[in-house]
Structure formats: structure tokens, C-alpha cells
Short mmCIF file of C-alpha atoms and ligand atoms in Angstrom, two decimals:
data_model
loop_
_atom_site.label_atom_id
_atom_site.label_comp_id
_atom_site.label_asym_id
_atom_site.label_seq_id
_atom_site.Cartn_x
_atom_site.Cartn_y
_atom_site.Cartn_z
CA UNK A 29 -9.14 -13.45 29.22
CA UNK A 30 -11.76 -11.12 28.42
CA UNK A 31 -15.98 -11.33 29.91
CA UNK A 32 -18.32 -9.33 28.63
CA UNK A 33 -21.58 -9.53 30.08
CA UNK A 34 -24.59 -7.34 29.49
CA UNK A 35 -22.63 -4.47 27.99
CA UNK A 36 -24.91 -2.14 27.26
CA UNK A 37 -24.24 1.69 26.68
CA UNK A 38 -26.10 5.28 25.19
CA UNK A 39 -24.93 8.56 24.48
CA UNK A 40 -27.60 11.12 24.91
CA UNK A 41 -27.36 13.71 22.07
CA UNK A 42 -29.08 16.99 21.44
CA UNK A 43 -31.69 14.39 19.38
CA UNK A 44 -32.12 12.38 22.62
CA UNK A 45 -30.48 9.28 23.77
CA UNK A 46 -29.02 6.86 21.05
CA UNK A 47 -28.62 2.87 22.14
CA UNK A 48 -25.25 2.32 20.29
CA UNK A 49 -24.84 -1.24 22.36
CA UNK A 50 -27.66 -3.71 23.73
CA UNK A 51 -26.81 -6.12 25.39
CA UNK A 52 -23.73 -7.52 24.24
CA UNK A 53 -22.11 -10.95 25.58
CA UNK A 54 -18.98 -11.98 24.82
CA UNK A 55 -15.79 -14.07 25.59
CA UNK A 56 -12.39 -14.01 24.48
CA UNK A 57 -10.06 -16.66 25.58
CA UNK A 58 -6.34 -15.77 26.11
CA UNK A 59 -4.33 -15.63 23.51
CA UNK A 60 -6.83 -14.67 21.31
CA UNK A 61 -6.72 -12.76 18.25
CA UNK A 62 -10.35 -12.00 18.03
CA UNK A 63 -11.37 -9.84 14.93
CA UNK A 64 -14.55 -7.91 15.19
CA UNK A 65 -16.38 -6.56 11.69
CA UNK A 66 -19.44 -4.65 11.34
CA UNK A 67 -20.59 -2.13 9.11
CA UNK A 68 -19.68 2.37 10.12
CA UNK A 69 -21.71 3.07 12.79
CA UNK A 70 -22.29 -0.59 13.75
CA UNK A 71 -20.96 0.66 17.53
CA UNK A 72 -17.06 -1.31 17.31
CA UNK A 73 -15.22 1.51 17.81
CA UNK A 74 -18.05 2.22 21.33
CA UNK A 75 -17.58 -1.49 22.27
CA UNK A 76 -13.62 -1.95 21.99
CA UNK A 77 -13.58 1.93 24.38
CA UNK A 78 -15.74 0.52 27.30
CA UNK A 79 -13.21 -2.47 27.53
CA UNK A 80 -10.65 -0.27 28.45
CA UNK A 81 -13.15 1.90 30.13
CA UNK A 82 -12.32 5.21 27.73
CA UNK A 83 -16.30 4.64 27.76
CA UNK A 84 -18.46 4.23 30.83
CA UNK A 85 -20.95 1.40 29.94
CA UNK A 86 -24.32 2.44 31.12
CA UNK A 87 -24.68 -1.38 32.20
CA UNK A 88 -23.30 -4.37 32.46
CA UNK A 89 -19.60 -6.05 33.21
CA UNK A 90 -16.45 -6.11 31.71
CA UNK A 91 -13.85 -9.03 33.23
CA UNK A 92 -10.17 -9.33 32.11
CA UNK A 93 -8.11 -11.82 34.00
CA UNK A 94 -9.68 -12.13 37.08
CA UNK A 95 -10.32 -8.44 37.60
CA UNK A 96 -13.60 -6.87 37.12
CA UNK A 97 -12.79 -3.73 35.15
CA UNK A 98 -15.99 -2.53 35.59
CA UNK A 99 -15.77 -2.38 39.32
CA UNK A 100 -12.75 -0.63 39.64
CA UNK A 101 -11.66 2.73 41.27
CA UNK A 102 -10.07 5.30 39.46
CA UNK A 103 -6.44 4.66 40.90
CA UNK A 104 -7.13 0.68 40.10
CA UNK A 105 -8.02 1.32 36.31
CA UNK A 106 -4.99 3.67 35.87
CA UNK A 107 -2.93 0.20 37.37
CA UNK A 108 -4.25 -2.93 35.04
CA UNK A 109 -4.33 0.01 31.78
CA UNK A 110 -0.51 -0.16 32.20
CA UNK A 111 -1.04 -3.93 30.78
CA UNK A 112 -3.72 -3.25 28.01
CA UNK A 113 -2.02 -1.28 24.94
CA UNK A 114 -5.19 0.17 22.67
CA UNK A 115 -4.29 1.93 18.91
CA UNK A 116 -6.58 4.38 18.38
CA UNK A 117 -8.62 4.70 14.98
CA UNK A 118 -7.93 8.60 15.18
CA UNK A 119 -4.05 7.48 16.37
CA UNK A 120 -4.85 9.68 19.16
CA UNK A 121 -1.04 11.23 19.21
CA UNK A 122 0.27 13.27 21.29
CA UNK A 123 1.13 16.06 18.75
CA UNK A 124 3.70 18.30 20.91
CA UNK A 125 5.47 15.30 21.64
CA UNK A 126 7.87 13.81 19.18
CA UNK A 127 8.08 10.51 17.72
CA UNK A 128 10.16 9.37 20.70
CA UNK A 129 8.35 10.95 23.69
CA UNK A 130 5.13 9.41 22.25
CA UNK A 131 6.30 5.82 21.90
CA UNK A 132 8.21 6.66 25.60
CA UNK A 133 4.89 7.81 27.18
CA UNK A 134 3.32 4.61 28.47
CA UNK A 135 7.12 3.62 29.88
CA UNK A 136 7.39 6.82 32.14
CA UNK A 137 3.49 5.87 33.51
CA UNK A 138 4.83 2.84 34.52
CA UNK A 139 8.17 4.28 36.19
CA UNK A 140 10.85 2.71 34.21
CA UNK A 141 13.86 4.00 34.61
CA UNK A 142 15.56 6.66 31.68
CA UNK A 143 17.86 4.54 30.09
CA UNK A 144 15.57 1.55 29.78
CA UNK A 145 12.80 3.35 28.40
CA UNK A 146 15.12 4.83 25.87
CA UNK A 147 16.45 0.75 24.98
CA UNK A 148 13.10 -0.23 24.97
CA UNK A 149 11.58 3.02 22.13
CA UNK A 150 14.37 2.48 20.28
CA UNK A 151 13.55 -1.08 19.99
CA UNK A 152 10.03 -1.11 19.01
CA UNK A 153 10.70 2.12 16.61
CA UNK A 154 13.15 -0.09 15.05
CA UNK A 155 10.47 -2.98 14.77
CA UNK A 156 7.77 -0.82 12.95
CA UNK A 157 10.39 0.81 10.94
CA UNK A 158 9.93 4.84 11.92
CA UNK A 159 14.08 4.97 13.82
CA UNK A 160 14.33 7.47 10.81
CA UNK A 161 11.35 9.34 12.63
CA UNK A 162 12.52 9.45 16.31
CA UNK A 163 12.32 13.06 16.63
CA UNK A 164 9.21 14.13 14.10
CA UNK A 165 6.14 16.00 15.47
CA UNK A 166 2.97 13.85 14.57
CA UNK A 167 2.00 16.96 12.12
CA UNK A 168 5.28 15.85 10.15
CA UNK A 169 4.06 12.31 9.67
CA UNK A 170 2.53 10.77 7.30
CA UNK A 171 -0.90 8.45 8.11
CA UNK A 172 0.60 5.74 7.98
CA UNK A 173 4.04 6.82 9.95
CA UNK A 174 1.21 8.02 12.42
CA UNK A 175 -0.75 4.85 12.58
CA UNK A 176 2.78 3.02 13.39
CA UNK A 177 3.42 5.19 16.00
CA UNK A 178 -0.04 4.53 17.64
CA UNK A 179 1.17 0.79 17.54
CA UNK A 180 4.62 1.13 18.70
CA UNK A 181 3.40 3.28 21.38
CA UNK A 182 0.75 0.66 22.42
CA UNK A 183 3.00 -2.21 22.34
CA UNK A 184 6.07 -0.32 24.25
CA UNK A 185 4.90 -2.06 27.75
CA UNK A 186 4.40 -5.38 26.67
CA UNK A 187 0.74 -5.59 27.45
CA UNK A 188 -1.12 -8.69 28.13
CA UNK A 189 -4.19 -7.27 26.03
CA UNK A 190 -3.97 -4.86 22.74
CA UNK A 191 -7.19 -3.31 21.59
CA UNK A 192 -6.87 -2.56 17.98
CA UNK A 193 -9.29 0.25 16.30
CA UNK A 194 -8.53 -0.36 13.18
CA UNK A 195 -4.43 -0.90 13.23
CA UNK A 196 -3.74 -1.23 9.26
CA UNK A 197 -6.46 0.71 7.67
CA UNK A 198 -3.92 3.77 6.79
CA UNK A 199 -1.30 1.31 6.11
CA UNK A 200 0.04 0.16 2.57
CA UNK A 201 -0.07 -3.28 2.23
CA UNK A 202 3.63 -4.56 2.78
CA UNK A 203 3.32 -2.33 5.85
CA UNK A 204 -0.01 -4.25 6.47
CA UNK A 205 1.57 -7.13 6.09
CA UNK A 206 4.67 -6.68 7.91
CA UNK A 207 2.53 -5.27 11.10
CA UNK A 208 0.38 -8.11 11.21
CA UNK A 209 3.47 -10.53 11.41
CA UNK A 210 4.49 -8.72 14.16
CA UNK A 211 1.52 -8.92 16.01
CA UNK A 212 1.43 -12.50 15.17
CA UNK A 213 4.72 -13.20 16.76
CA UNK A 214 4.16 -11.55 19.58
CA UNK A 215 0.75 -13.50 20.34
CA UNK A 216 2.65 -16.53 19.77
CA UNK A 217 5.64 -15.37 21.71
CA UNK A 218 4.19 -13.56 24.69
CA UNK A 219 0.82 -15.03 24.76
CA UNK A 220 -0.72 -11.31 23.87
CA UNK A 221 -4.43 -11.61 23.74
CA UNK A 222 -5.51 -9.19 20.45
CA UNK A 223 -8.99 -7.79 20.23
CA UNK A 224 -8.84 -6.54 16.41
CA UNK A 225 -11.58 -4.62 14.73
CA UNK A 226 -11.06 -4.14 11.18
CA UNK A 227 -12.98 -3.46 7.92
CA UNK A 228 -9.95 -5.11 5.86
CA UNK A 229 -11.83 -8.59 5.27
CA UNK A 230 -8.37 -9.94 4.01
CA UNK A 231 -6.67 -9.05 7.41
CA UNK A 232 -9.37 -10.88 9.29
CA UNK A 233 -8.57 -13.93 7.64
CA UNK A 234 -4.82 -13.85 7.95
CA UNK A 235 -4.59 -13.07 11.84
CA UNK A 236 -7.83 -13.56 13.61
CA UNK A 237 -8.52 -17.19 15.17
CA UNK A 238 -12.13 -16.37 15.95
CA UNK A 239 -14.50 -13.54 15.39
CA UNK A 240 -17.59 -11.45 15.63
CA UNK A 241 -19.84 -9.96 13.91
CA UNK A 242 -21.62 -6.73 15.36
CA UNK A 243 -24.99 -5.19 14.01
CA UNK A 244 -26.38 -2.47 14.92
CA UNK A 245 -25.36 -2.67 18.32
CA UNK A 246 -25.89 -6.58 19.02
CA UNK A 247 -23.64 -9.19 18.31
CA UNK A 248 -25.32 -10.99 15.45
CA UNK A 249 -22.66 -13.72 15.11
CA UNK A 250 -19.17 -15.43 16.47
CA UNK A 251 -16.82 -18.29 16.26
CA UNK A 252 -14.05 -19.67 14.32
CA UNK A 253 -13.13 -17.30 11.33
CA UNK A 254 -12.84 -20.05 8.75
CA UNK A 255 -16.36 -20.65 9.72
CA UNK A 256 -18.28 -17.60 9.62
CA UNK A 257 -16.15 -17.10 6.44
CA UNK A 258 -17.26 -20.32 5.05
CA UNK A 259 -20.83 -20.45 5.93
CA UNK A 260 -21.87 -16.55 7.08
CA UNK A 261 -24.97 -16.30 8.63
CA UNK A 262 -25.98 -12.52 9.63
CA UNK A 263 -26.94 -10.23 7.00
CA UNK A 264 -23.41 -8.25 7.55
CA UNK A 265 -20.72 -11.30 7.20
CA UNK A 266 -22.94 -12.77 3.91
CA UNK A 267 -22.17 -9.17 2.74
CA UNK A 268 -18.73 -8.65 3.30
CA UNK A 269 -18.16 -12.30 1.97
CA UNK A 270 -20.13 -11.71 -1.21
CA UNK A 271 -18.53 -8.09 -1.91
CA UNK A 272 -15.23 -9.63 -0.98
CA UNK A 273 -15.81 -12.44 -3.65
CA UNK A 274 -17.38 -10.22 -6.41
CA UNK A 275 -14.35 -7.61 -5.47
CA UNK A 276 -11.48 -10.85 -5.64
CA UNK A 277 -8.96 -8.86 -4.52
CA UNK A 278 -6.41 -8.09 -1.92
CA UNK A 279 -7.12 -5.28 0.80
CA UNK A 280 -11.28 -5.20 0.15
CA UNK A 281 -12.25 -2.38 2.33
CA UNK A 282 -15.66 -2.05 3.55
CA UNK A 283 -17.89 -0.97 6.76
CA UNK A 284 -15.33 1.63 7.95
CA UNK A 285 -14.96 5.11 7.58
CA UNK A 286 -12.80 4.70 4.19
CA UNK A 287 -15.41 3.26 1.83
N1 LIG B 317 -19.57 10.32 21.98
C1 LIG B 317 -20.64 10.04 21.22
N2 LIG B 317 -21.77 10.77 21.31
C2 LIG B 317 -22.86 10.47 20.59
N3 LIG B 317 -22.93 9.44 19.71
C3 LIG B 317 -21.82 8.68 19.56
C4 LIG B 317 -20.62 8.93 20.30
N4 LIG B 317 -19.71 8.01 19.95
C5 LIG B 317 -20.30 7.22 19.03
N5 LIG B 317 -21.56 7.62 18.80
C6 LIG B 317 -22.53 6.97 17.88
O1 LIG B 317 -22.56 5.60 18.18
C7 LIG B 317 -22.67 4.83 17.00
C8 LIG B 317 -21.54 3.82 16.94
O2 LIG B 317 -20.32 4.51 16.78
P1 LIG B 317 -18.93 3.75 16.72
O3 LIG B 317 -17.87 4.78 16.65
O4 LIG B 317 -18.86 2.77 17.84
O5 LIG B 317 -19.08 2.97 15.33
P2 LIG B 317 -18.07 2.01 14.56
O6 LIG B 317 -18.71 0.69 14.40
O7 LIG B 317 -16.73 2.05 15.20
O8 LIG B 317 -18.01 2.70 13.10
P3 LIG B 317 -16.75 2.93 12.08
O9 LIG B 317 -16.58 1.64 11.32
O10 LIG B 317 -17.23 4.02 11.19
O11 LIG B 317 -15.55 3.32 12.86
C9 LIG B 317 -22.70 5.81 15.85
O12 LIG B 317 -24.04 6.01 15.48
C10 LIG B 317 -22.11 7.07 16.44
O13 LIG B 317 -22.66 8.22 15.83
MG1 LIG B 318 -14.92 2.87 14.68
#
């Protein structure tokens, strides 16, 4: 479902030009939900951005489908971004829209008409619990009521691909846990491919079919989860294993910005 080949991508800074990905390969199969770790700075939040395109890579491609995102025009990329719903680690809200016109947003891109984009916010609102919410300002939210929004809002159009920054981290964890069944279902339902990055080891085990592990840039190690967790191999997983063990408990958090 999703190619990369090659990625590779800098950001030039008033200290010169930083290489936050080398050449990264990597294939996701449909249906996926693919968890990606790595320690802060480790270039996740850089990689998951140029899938979508919200970065230009400097080099390399990017496939999803059939189509080679990479090669697209401006008009094309606005098109297949109707299908692929991203949550932002920030949340990225609109914050003078409400509740509602920020979950409705995505619908009125893709021209549905009033009353169905109306059935359809009310719907998912309902499904990540914020109906109580509908017409809050994002300054009125809490993180968490924020970070639901950012997912309601990227699952309103059924997309065939959701990138997720970092879905749960502001979450508590029956919210956590009720999220992640609903992503779940929907995989199973709708075939949804999920590209998850997370620093919550315990979510990685609960949703994520296969992984990788991202260093510095590269992409030090992949495959099944219950094998990377059973027998980790880069420097990163053996540390999130072995602080997950010596921790023991539920919600270890570690590589992200909330350490
Ligand atoms: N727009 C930018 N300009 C310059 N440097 C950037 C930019 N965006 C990211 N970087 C740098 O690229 C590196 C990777 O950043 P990225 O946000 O991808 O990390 P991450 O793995 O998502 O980390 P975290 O777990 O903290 O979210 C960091 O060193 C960061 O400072
Ligand atoms: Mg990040």
C-alpha cells in the first residue's frame, strides 16, 4: 500500500544543513497497522510528513496504491490527500473553527453535500465521545478533547491511509484504549491501512502487526512486532524493551517529547 524508496530529506538551518533522513526503504502492505518507534529527534515525525508530502523529500519516492506521490502535481496531491487522514502531534486545529467545523473540514474539501456532512460529524463526534463539544473553540479544550478532535477530523472521510503522529500520547488510558479499538475496527472493517508512530511501547504491542524502528535517521530495524519485541536487535528497541521491563507497567512512555 505504501513504497518508500530512497527517502532521503535535510532542512538547512542557520547552523547549515541537517540530514534528518538517509536513505530510508520501506514497505507497508495494505491493511497494515505499522507502528514506528524511535527515540525525540530520531526524524518520525519528518518521515510520516513527506508521505503525505507536508514535507518535500530532497530525494527519493514515495508510492501509495499505484500512484507515485512523489510525482504528482499540485492539483493531483490535493485529490489522493482527500483519502489519507494524518493526526497531527501538535493536533494542528483549526482554532477559529469550532469543534464541528473542524471535524466538517475535510467533508466540504471533498464536496459533500450539507446535510451529509453534518450526519457524518455527528457520527464520528459521537464515536470519540466529544457530541458534548460540538460547538467548543480548540482554546476551550482540553489536550486530550483536542487530540480526539485531530482523530475524528482525520477519520471523517473514510480514508484508505491514516498517518498517526502520535494519536494517544495526550490521552488517558481508557481513552487510549477505547481509541485504539476504534482504529482496530475500522482496519478490520474498512481495510484502513494505519501508519502509527508512537512512544507508548504498550500501544505498539496492542495494535501494530509489524513495525520499525528508526535511528537517527535510518531505519535500523522492521518486521513482525512480536518479534522485534521478543528478540530486539538495534540499540533503540533493546532499550525501550529493557526500560519497558525494568518500568513493568502500563502506558511506559519514552523517546517522545513527554519523557
Ligand atoms: N522544519 C525543520 N527545520 C529544521 N530542522 C527540523 C525541522 N523539522 C525537524 N527538524 C529536525 O529534524 C530532526 C527530526 O525531527 P522529527 O520531528 O522528525 O523527530 P521525531 O522523531 O518526530 O521526534 P519526537 O519523538 O520528539 O516527536 C530533529 O533534529 C529536528 O530538530
Ligand atoms: Mg515527532
Amino acid at each position: 500500500m505504501i513504497k518508500i524508496n530512497n527517502l532521503n530529506k535535510s532542512f538547512n538551518t542557520p547552523y547549515g544543513k541537517i540530514d534528518v533522513l538517509k536513505n530510508i526503504n520501506l514497505e507497508i502492505k495494505k491493511g497494515d497497522i505499522f507502528g514506528i518507534i524511535g527515540f525525540s529527534g530520531a526524524g518520525k515525525s519528518t518521515m510520516i510528513r513527506c508521505i503525505n508530502r507536508l514535507e518535500e523529500p530532497d530525494k527519493g519516492s514515495i508510492i501509495i496504491g499505484n500512484k507515485e506521490i512523489t510525482a504528482m502535481s499540485k492539483n493531483e496531491l490535493r485529490e489522493i490527500r482527500k483519502k489519507i487522514g494524518m493526526i497531527f502531534q501538535n493536533f494542528s486545529l483549526f482554532d477559529s473553527k469550532t469543534v464541528f467545523q473542524n471535524v466538517a473540514f475535510p467533508l466540504q474539501i471533498a464536496g459533500y453535500p450539507r446535510k451529509k456532512i453534518k450526519d457524518r460529524v455527528y457520527e464520528i463526534l459521537e464515536l470519540v465521545d466529544l457530541k458534548d463539544k460540538i460547538n467548543a473553540y480548540p482554546l476551550q479544550l482540553s489536550g486530550g478533547q483536542k487530540q480526539r478532535v485531530g482523530i475524528a477530523r482525520a477519520l471523517a472521510n473514510e480514508p484508505d491511509v491514516l498517518l498517526s503522529d502520535e494519536a494517544t500520547s495526550a490521552l488517558d488510558p481508557q481513552t487510549t484504549f477505547s481509541i485504539l479499538e476504534l482504529l482496530k475496527t475500522i482496519n478490520k472493517k474498512l481495510g484502513l491501512t494505519i501508519v502509527m508512530i508512537t512512544h507508548e511501547l504498550e500501544v505498539v504491542k496492542y495494535i501494530c502487526n509489524n513495525m520499525a524502528v528508526i535511528e537517527n535517521g535510518h531505519i535500523v530495524e522492521r518486521g513482525a512486532t512480536e518479534l522485534v519485541f521478543s528478540n530486539p536487535k538495534s540499540e533503540t528497541s533493546q532499550k525501550f524493551v529493557s526500560i519497558m521491563n525494568s518500568l513493568n507497567i502500563k502506558n511506559t512512555c519514552i523517546g517522545g517529547d513527554g519523557i
